[in-house]
Amino acid sequence: MREIYNALKSCWEEGKRSILATIIKVEGSAYQREGARCLLLESGEVIGMISGGCVEGDLLEHAKDVILSHTPKKVVYDFNGNEDDLWGLGVGCNGVITVWLEPFDPIDQKEKTKQILDEIEARLHCNQPYYFFMCIESSEPDKIEVGQYLSTFHQKQKKNCFNGSMKAGIIETVIEGGKVRGFVELVNPLPSLLIVGAGPDAALLARRAHDLNWRVNVMDHRKQNLTSLFPEVNHLLIKRGNYSSLNLPTNPYIVIMTHNLELDYLALQTFIQCNFCYIGVLGSHQRMRKLVGLLKESLHGIDQDKMAKIHSPIGLDIGAQGPEEITVSIMSELIAVKNGRAGGSLSRLWI
């Protein structure tokens, strides 16, 4: 989402037109689910992906009509049956996806375009979940226009949006006396990662998390390391070992990788008393046993639920070797914990 926002911001500043494509409905299997987005530029460049490359080329053709008409458009792709004959081999799904195309025109539709830009930016900085609503059909277009975003989505309507684990989809409701169909999406704050330690391996993890749209903060006492190794993320400069001097993000994921037993202990001692989703400590089982022993000596009782959220060694067991592979292993575990998954293989017996 950050990449799409940066591209939209450039289009806004340079007065260039583009099309924002959003999956608003999925039936059956698909590469992406509802809420996935990509940006289609007039140059033919595509920022982001909503499929495995199956529909983006065709969407570029539809985008030309949307740019000329200044009107949103719904496009349906049905991959059931013998659609491989039409779309080519390797679609990778047997479902139906509905894509909404909306114009981003900073010259002729400045107000609407600014609304799109503000909404995408809000997703990157929100601290509380909220519902996004976009009208796709309206019986009273004079009151609620097709393509309009609604920021005042009523609490009663929110409760009736979804059931179970569904987080996005199309609903029918009544707004200002008119019947509307709209795409509704529950937008959650981006996950926050706090990295304790500013070494080169921490820089690899920070970069990977940033690219995956995590909010990344790096805490260390070495200003030179922070400024030289972490140009894209937020720096938290502290005095050596003084980890309690700054406020933590809400329910962060914390990775401790100072490469110093004393500093690791001071960080773990501080953060285990806070609210967090995950703590990972870089190092071996033997090293972690030493840290736990020190904790038991210094703290009067340790919350076992919090102890269960401590991971060490960090990462999934993929046989990672070298800093780059270890970074992939750590990031994979963070994603698995965030999504409530065990991190095993997706493969199943198919015979």
mmCIF file of N, CA and C in Angstrom, residues 142-214:
data_model
loop_
_atom_site.group_PDB
_atom_site.id
_atom_site.type_symbol
_atom_site.label_atom_id
_atom_site.label_comp_id
_atom_site.label_asym_id
_atom_site.label_seq_id
_atom_site.Cartn_x
_atom_site.Cartn_y
_atom_site.Cartn_z
ATOM 1 N N ASP A 142 -28.176 11.745 -6.859
ATOM 2 C CA ASP A 142 -28.051 13.156 -6.486
ATOM 3 C C ASP A 142 -27.592 13.307 -5.037
ATOM 4 N N LYS A 143 -27.875 12.277 -4.216
ATOM 5 C CA LYS A 143 -27.483 12.314 -2.808
ATOM 6 C C LYS A 143 -26.193 11.523 -2.568
ATOM 7 N N ILE A 144 -26.154 10.304 -3.097
ATOM 8 C CA ILE A 144 -24.976 9.444 -2.949
ATOM 9 C C ILE A 144 -24.515 9.049 -4.339
ATOM 10 N N GLU A 145 -23.386 9.581 -4.763
ATOM 11 C CA GLU A 145 -22.888 9.299 -6.107
ATOM 12 C C GLU A 145 -22.154 7.968 -6.171
ATOM 13 N N VAL A 146 -22.207 7.341 -7.336
ATOM 14 C CA VAL A 146 -21.403 6.146 -7.564
ATOM 15 C C VAL A 146 -19.923 6.529 -7.486
ATOM 16 N N GLY A 147 -19.189 5.774 -6.716
ATOM 17 C CA GLY A 147 -17.778 6.072 -6.509
ATOM 18 C C GLY A 147 -17.494 6.904 -5.276
ATOM 19 N N GLN A 148 -18.542 7.407 -4.631
ATOM 20 C CA GLN A 148 -18.354 8.269 -3.457
ATOM 21 C C GLN A 148 -17.901 7.470 -2.255
ATOM 22 N N TYR A 149 -16.958 8.048 -1.507
ATOM 23 C CA TYR A 149 -16.542 7.478 -0.233
ATOM 24 C C TYR A 149 -17.388 8.105 0.870
ATOM 25 N N LEU A 150 -17.742 7.288 1.860
ATOM 26 C CA LEU A 150 -18.489 7.808 3.004
ATOM 27 C C LEU A 150 -17.660 7.640 4.259
ATOM 28 N N SER A 151 -17.380 8.752 4.925
ATOM 29 C CA SER A 151 -16.598 8.700 6.157
ATOM 30 C C SER A 151 -17.498 8.528 7.371
ATOM 31 N N THR A 152 -18.784 8.844 7.223
ATOM 32 C CA THR A 152 -19.732 8.713 8.343
ATOM 33 C C THR A 152 -20.599 7.489 8.098
ATOM 34 N N PHE A 153 -20.018 6.332 8.313
ATOM 35 C CA PHE A 153 -20.736 5.076 8.119
ATOM 36 C C PHE A 153 -21.339 4.668 9.447
ATOM 37 N N HIS A 154 -22.655 4.554 9.514
ATOM 38 C CA HIS A 154 -23.362 4.430 10.783
ATOM 39 C C HIS A 154 -23.022 3.135 11.520
ATOM 40 N N GLN A 155 -23.008 3.230 12.854
ATOM 41 C CA GLN A 155 -22.636 2.091 13.680
ATOM 42 C C GLN A 155 -23.549 0.893 13.435
ATOM 43 N N LYS A 156 -24.853 1.136 13.258
ATOM 44 C CA LYS A 156 -25.782 0.041 13.001
ATOM 45 C C LYS A 156 -25.418 -0.685 11.716
ATOM 46 N N GLN A 157 -25.029 0.079 10.708
ATOM 47 C CA GLN A 157 -24.661 -0.527 9.430
ATOM 48 C C GLN A 157 -23.359 -1.302 9.558
ATOM 49 N N LYS A 158 -22.445 -0.817 10.385
ATOM 50 C CA LYS A 158 -21.185 -1.520 10.605
ATOM 51 C C LYS A 158 -21.417 -2.910 11.157
ATOM 52 N N LYS A 159 -22.335 -2.988 12.128
ATOM 53 C CA LYS A 159 -22.571 -4.273 12.782
ATOM 54 C C LYS A 159 -23.145 -5.293 11.814
ATOM 55 N N ASN A 160 -23.856 -4.816 10.788
ATOM 56 C CA ASN A 160 -24.488 -5.724 9.840
ATOM 57 C C ASN A 160 -23.640 -5.998 8.612
ATOM 58 N N CYS A 161 -22.405 -5.492 8.614
ATOM 59 C CA CYS A 161 -21.568 -5.625 7.418
ATOM 60 C C CYS A 161 -21.143 -7.064 7.170
ATOM 61 N N PHE A 162 -20.550 -7.673 8.171
ATOM 62 C CA PHE A 162 -19.883 -8.940 7.964
ATOM 63 C C PHE A 162 -20.284 -9.950 9.017
ATOM 64 N N ASN A 163 -19.999 -11.189 8.710
ATOM 65 C CA ASN A 163 -20.143 -12.232 9.719
ATOM 66 C C ASN A 163 -18.898 -13.101 9.692
ATOM 67 N N GLY A 164 -18.616 -13.747 10.809
ATOM 68 C CA GLY A 164 -17.437 -14.609 10.872
ATOM 69 C C GLY A 164 -16.165 -13.820 10.699
ATOM 70 N N SER A 165 -15.276 -14.338 9.849
ATOM 71 C CA SER A 165 -13.960 -13.728 9.681
ATOM 72 C C SER A 165 -13.884 -12.814 8.466
ATOM 73 N N MET A 166 -14.992 -12.602 7.780
ATOM 74 C CA MET A 166 -14.989 -11.757 6.586
ATOM 75 C C MET A 166 -14.636 -10.323 6.949
ATOM 76 N N LYS A 167 -13.711 -9.720 6.204
ATOM 77 C CA LYS A 167 -13.252 -8.375 6.522
ATOM 78 C C LYS A 167 -13.553 -7.374 5.415
ATOM 79 N N ALA A 168 -14.053 -7.834 4.276
ATOM 80 C CA ALA A 168 -14.369 -6.931 3.179
ATOM 81 C C ALA A 168 -15.389 -7.599 2.267
ATOM 82 N N GLY A 169 -16.237 -6.786 1.649
ATOM 83 C CA GLY A 169 -17.232 -7.335 0.736
ATOM 84 C C GLY A 169 -18.253 -6.290 0.341
ATOM 85 N N ILE A 170 -19.246 -6.729 -0.412
ATOM 86 C CA ILE A 170 -20.293 -5.842 -0.907
ATOM 87 C C ILE A 170 -21.543 -5.997 -0.042
ATOM 88 N N ILE A 171 -22.127 -4.885 0.353
ATOM 89 C CA ILE A 171 -23.367 -4.912 1.129
ATOM 90 C C ILE A 171 -24.407 -4.034 0.452
ATOM 91 N N GLU A 172 -25.674 -4.283 0.800
ATOM 92 C CA GLU A 172 -26.775 -3.427 0.382
ATOM 93 C C GLU A 172 -27.353 -2.774 1.626
ATOM 94 N N THR A 173 -27.606 -1.476 1.549
ATOM 95 C CA THR A 173 -28.116 -0.764 2.717
ATOM 96 C C THR A 173 -28.870 0.474 2.249
ATOM 97 N N VAL A 174 -29.382 1.223 3.193
ATOM 98 C CA VAL A 174 -30.089 2.469 2.898
ATOM 99 C C VAL A 174 -29.332 3.609 3.550
ATOM 100 N N ILE A 175 -28.989 4.605 2.764
ATOM 101 C CA ILE A 175 -28.274 5.776 3.264
ATOM 102 C C ILE A 175 -28.963 7.026 2.730
ATOM 103 N N GLU A 176 -29.348 7.917 3.629
ATOM 104 C CA GLU A 176 -30.044 9.161 3.278
ATOM 105 C C GLU A 176 -31.274 8.873 2.430
ATOM 106 N N GLY A 177 -31.987 7.788 2.775
ATOM 107 C CA GLY A 177 -33.233 7.459 2.107
ATOM 108 C C GLY A 177 -33.094 6.730 0.787
ATOM 109 N N GLY A 178 -31.879 6.509 0.350
ATOM 110 C CA GLY A 178 -31.676 5.843 -0.927
ATOM 111 C C GLY A 178 -31.039 4.479 -0.757
ATOM 112 N N LYS A 179 -31.420 3.536 -1.624
ATOM 113 C CA LYS A 179 -30.815 2.214 -1.596
ATOM 114 C C LYS A 179 -29.458 2.260 -2.305
ATOM 115 N N VAL A 180 -28.464 1.719 -1.637
ATOM 116 C CA VAL A 180 -27.130 1.703 -2.225
ATOM 117 C C VAL A 180 -26.508 0.327 -2.064
ATOM 118 N N ARG A 181 -25.653 -0.012 -3.005
ATOM 119 C CA ARG A 181 -24.755 -1.152 -2.847
ATOM 120 C C ARG A 181 -23.363 -0.563 -2.719
ATOM 121 N N GLY A 182 -22.623 -1.074 -1.742
ATOM 122 C CA GLY A 182 -21.310 -0.496 -1.514
ATOM 123 C C GLY A 182 -20.278 -1.535 -1.159
ATOM 124 N N PHE A 183 -19.050 -1.201 -1.441
ATOM 125 C CA PHE A 183 -17.930 -2.033 -1.015
ATOM 126 C C PHE A 183 -17.476 -1.534 0.344
ATOM 127 N N VAL A 184 -17.509 -2.436 1.331
ATOM 128 C CA VAL A 184 -17.128 -2.079 2.697
ATOM 129 C C VAL A 184 -15.912 -2.893 3.092
ATOM 130 N N GLU A 185 -14.994 -2.231 3.751
ATOM 131 C CA GLU A 185 -13.738 -2.888 4.138
ATOM 132 C C GLU A 185 -13.341 -2.454 5.539
ATOM 133 N N LEU A 186 -12.994 -3.418 6.364
ATOM 134 C CA LEU A 186 -12.464 -3.105 7.692
ATOM 135 C C LEU A 186 -10.967 -2.845 7.560
ATOM 136 N N VAL A 187 -10.562 -1.613 7.858
ATOM 137 C CA VAL A 187 -9.159 -1.223 7.742
ATOM 138 C C VAL A 187 -8.522 -1.258 9.124
ATOM 139 N N ASN A 188 -7.501 -2.064 9.283
ATOM 140 C CA ASN A 188 -6.780 -2.170 10.554
ATOM 141 C C ASN A 188 -5.465 -1.407 10.498
ATOM 142 N N PRO A 189 -4.988 -0.904 11.642
ATOM 143 C CA PRO A 189 -3.676 -0.249 11.656
ATOM 144 C C PRO A 189 -2.583 -1.197 11.181
ATOM 145 N N LEU A 190 -1.570 -0.643 10.560
ATOM 146 C CA LEU A 190 -0.432 -1.462 10.153
ATOM 147 C C LEU A 190 0.283 -1.985 11.395
ATOM 148 N N PRO A 191 0.802 -3.201 11.338
ATOM 149 C CA PRO A 191 1.525 -3.737 12.503
ATOM 150 C C PRO A 191 2.803 -2.946 12.764
ATOM 151 N N SER A 192 3.152 -2.821 14.038
ATOM 152 C CA SER A 192 4.338 -2.066 14.452
ATOM 153 C C SER A 192 5.457 -3.013 14.863
ATOM 154 N N LEU A 193 6.618 -2.812 14.293
ATOM 155 C CA LEU A 193 7.800 -3.600 14.640
ATOM 156 C C LEU A 193 8.824 -2.697 15.299
ATOM 157 N N LEU A 194 9.255 -3.078 16.503
ATOM 158 C CA LEU A 194 10.329 -2.378 17.198
ATOM 159 C C LEU A 194 11.567 -3.268 17.170
ATOM 160 N N ILE A 195 12.623 -2.781 16.548
ATOM 161 C CA ILE A 195 13.889 -3.509 16.492
ATOM 162 C C ILE A 195 14.842 -2.879 17.495
ATOM 163 N N VAL A 196 15.347 -3.683 18.413
ATOM 164 C CA VAL A 196 16.282 -3.211 19.428
ATOM 165 C C VAL A 196 17.678 -3.641 19.002
ATOM 166 N N GLY A 197 18.490 -2.656 18.627
ATOM 167 C CA GLY A 197 19.812 -2.944 18.081
ATOM 168 C C GLY A 197 19.915 -2.385 16.678
ATOM 169 N N ALA A 198 21.072 -1.831 16.345
ATOM 170 C CA ALA A 198 21.222 -1.144 15.056
ATOM 171 C C ALA A 198 22.429 -1.673 14.285
ATOM 172 N N GLY A 199 22.518 -2.992 14.179
ATOM 173 C CA GLY A 199 23.577 -3.593 13.388
ATOM 174 C C GLY A 199 23.145 -3.821 11.955
ATOM 175 N N PRO A 200 24.037 -4.286 11.088
ATOM 176 C CA PRO A 200 23.699 -4.535 9.680
ATOM 177 C C PRO A 200 22.592 -5.560 9.502
ATOM 178 N N ASP A 201 22.520 -6.595 10.364
ATOM 179 C CA ASP A 201 21.451 -7.577 10.241
ATOM 180 C C ASP A 201 20.101 -6.964 10.605
ATOM 181 N N ALA A 202 20.095 -6.046 11.575
ATOM 182 C CA ALA A 202 18.867 -5.336 11.923
ATOM 183 C C ALA A 202 18.403 -4.460 10.766
ATOM 184 N N ALA A 203 19.361 -3.899 10.029
ATOM 185 C CA ALA A 203 19.014 -3.063 8.874
ATOM 186 C C ALA A 203 18.315 -3.886 7.798
ATOM 187 N N LEU A 204 18.757 -5.130 7.595
ATOM 188 C CA LEU A 204 18.100 -6.008 6.630
ATOM 189 C C LEU A 204 16.651 -6.278 7.043
ATOM 190 N N LEU A 205 16.442 -6.555 8.334
ATOM 191 C CA LEU A 205 15.092 -6.828 8.825
ATOM 192 C C LEU A 205 14.213 -5.590 8.718
ATOM 193 N N ALA A 206 14.754 -4.431 9.063
ATOM 194 C CA ALA A 206 13.985 -3.190 8.984
ATOM 195 C C ALA A 206 13.544 -2.909 7.557
ATOM 196 N N ARG A 207 14.446 -3.124 6.618
ATOM 197 C CA ARG A 207 14.132 -2.871 5.211
ATOM 198 C C ARG A 207 13.046 -3.817 4.714
ATOM 199 N N ARG A 208 13.167 -5.103 5.070
ATOM 200 C CA ARG A 208 12.177 -6.071 4.619
ATOM 201 C C ARG A 208 10.801 -5.773 5.224
ATOM 202 N N ALA A 209 10.750 -5.452 6.514
ATOM 203 C CA ALA A 209 9.478 -5.136 7.162
ATOM 204 C C ALA A 209 8.858 -3.874 6.575
ATOM 205 N N HIS A 210 9.679 -2.881 6.309
ATOM 206 C CA HIS A 210 9.195 -1.634 5.712
ATOM 207 C C HIS A 210 8.589 -1.902 4.344
ATOM 208 N N ASP A 211 9.233 -2.739 3.554
ATOM 209 C CA ASP A 211 8.720 -3.070 2.220
ATOM 210 C C ASP A 211 7.388 -3.803 2.306
ATOM 211 N N LEU A 212 7.156 -4.503 3.426
ATOM 212 C CA LEU A 212 5.906 -5.248 3.617
ATOM 213 C C LEU A 212 4.863 -4.436 4.380
ATOM 214 N N ASN A 213 5.079 -3.115 4.434
ATOM 215 C CA ASN A 213 4.106 -2.179 5.005
ATOM 216 C C ASN A 213 3.937 -2.306 6.521
ATOM 217 N N TRP A 214 5.003 -2.684 7.208
ATOM 218 C CA TRP A 214 4.998 -2.598 8.665
ATOM 219 C C TRP A 214 5.505 -1.211 9.059
#
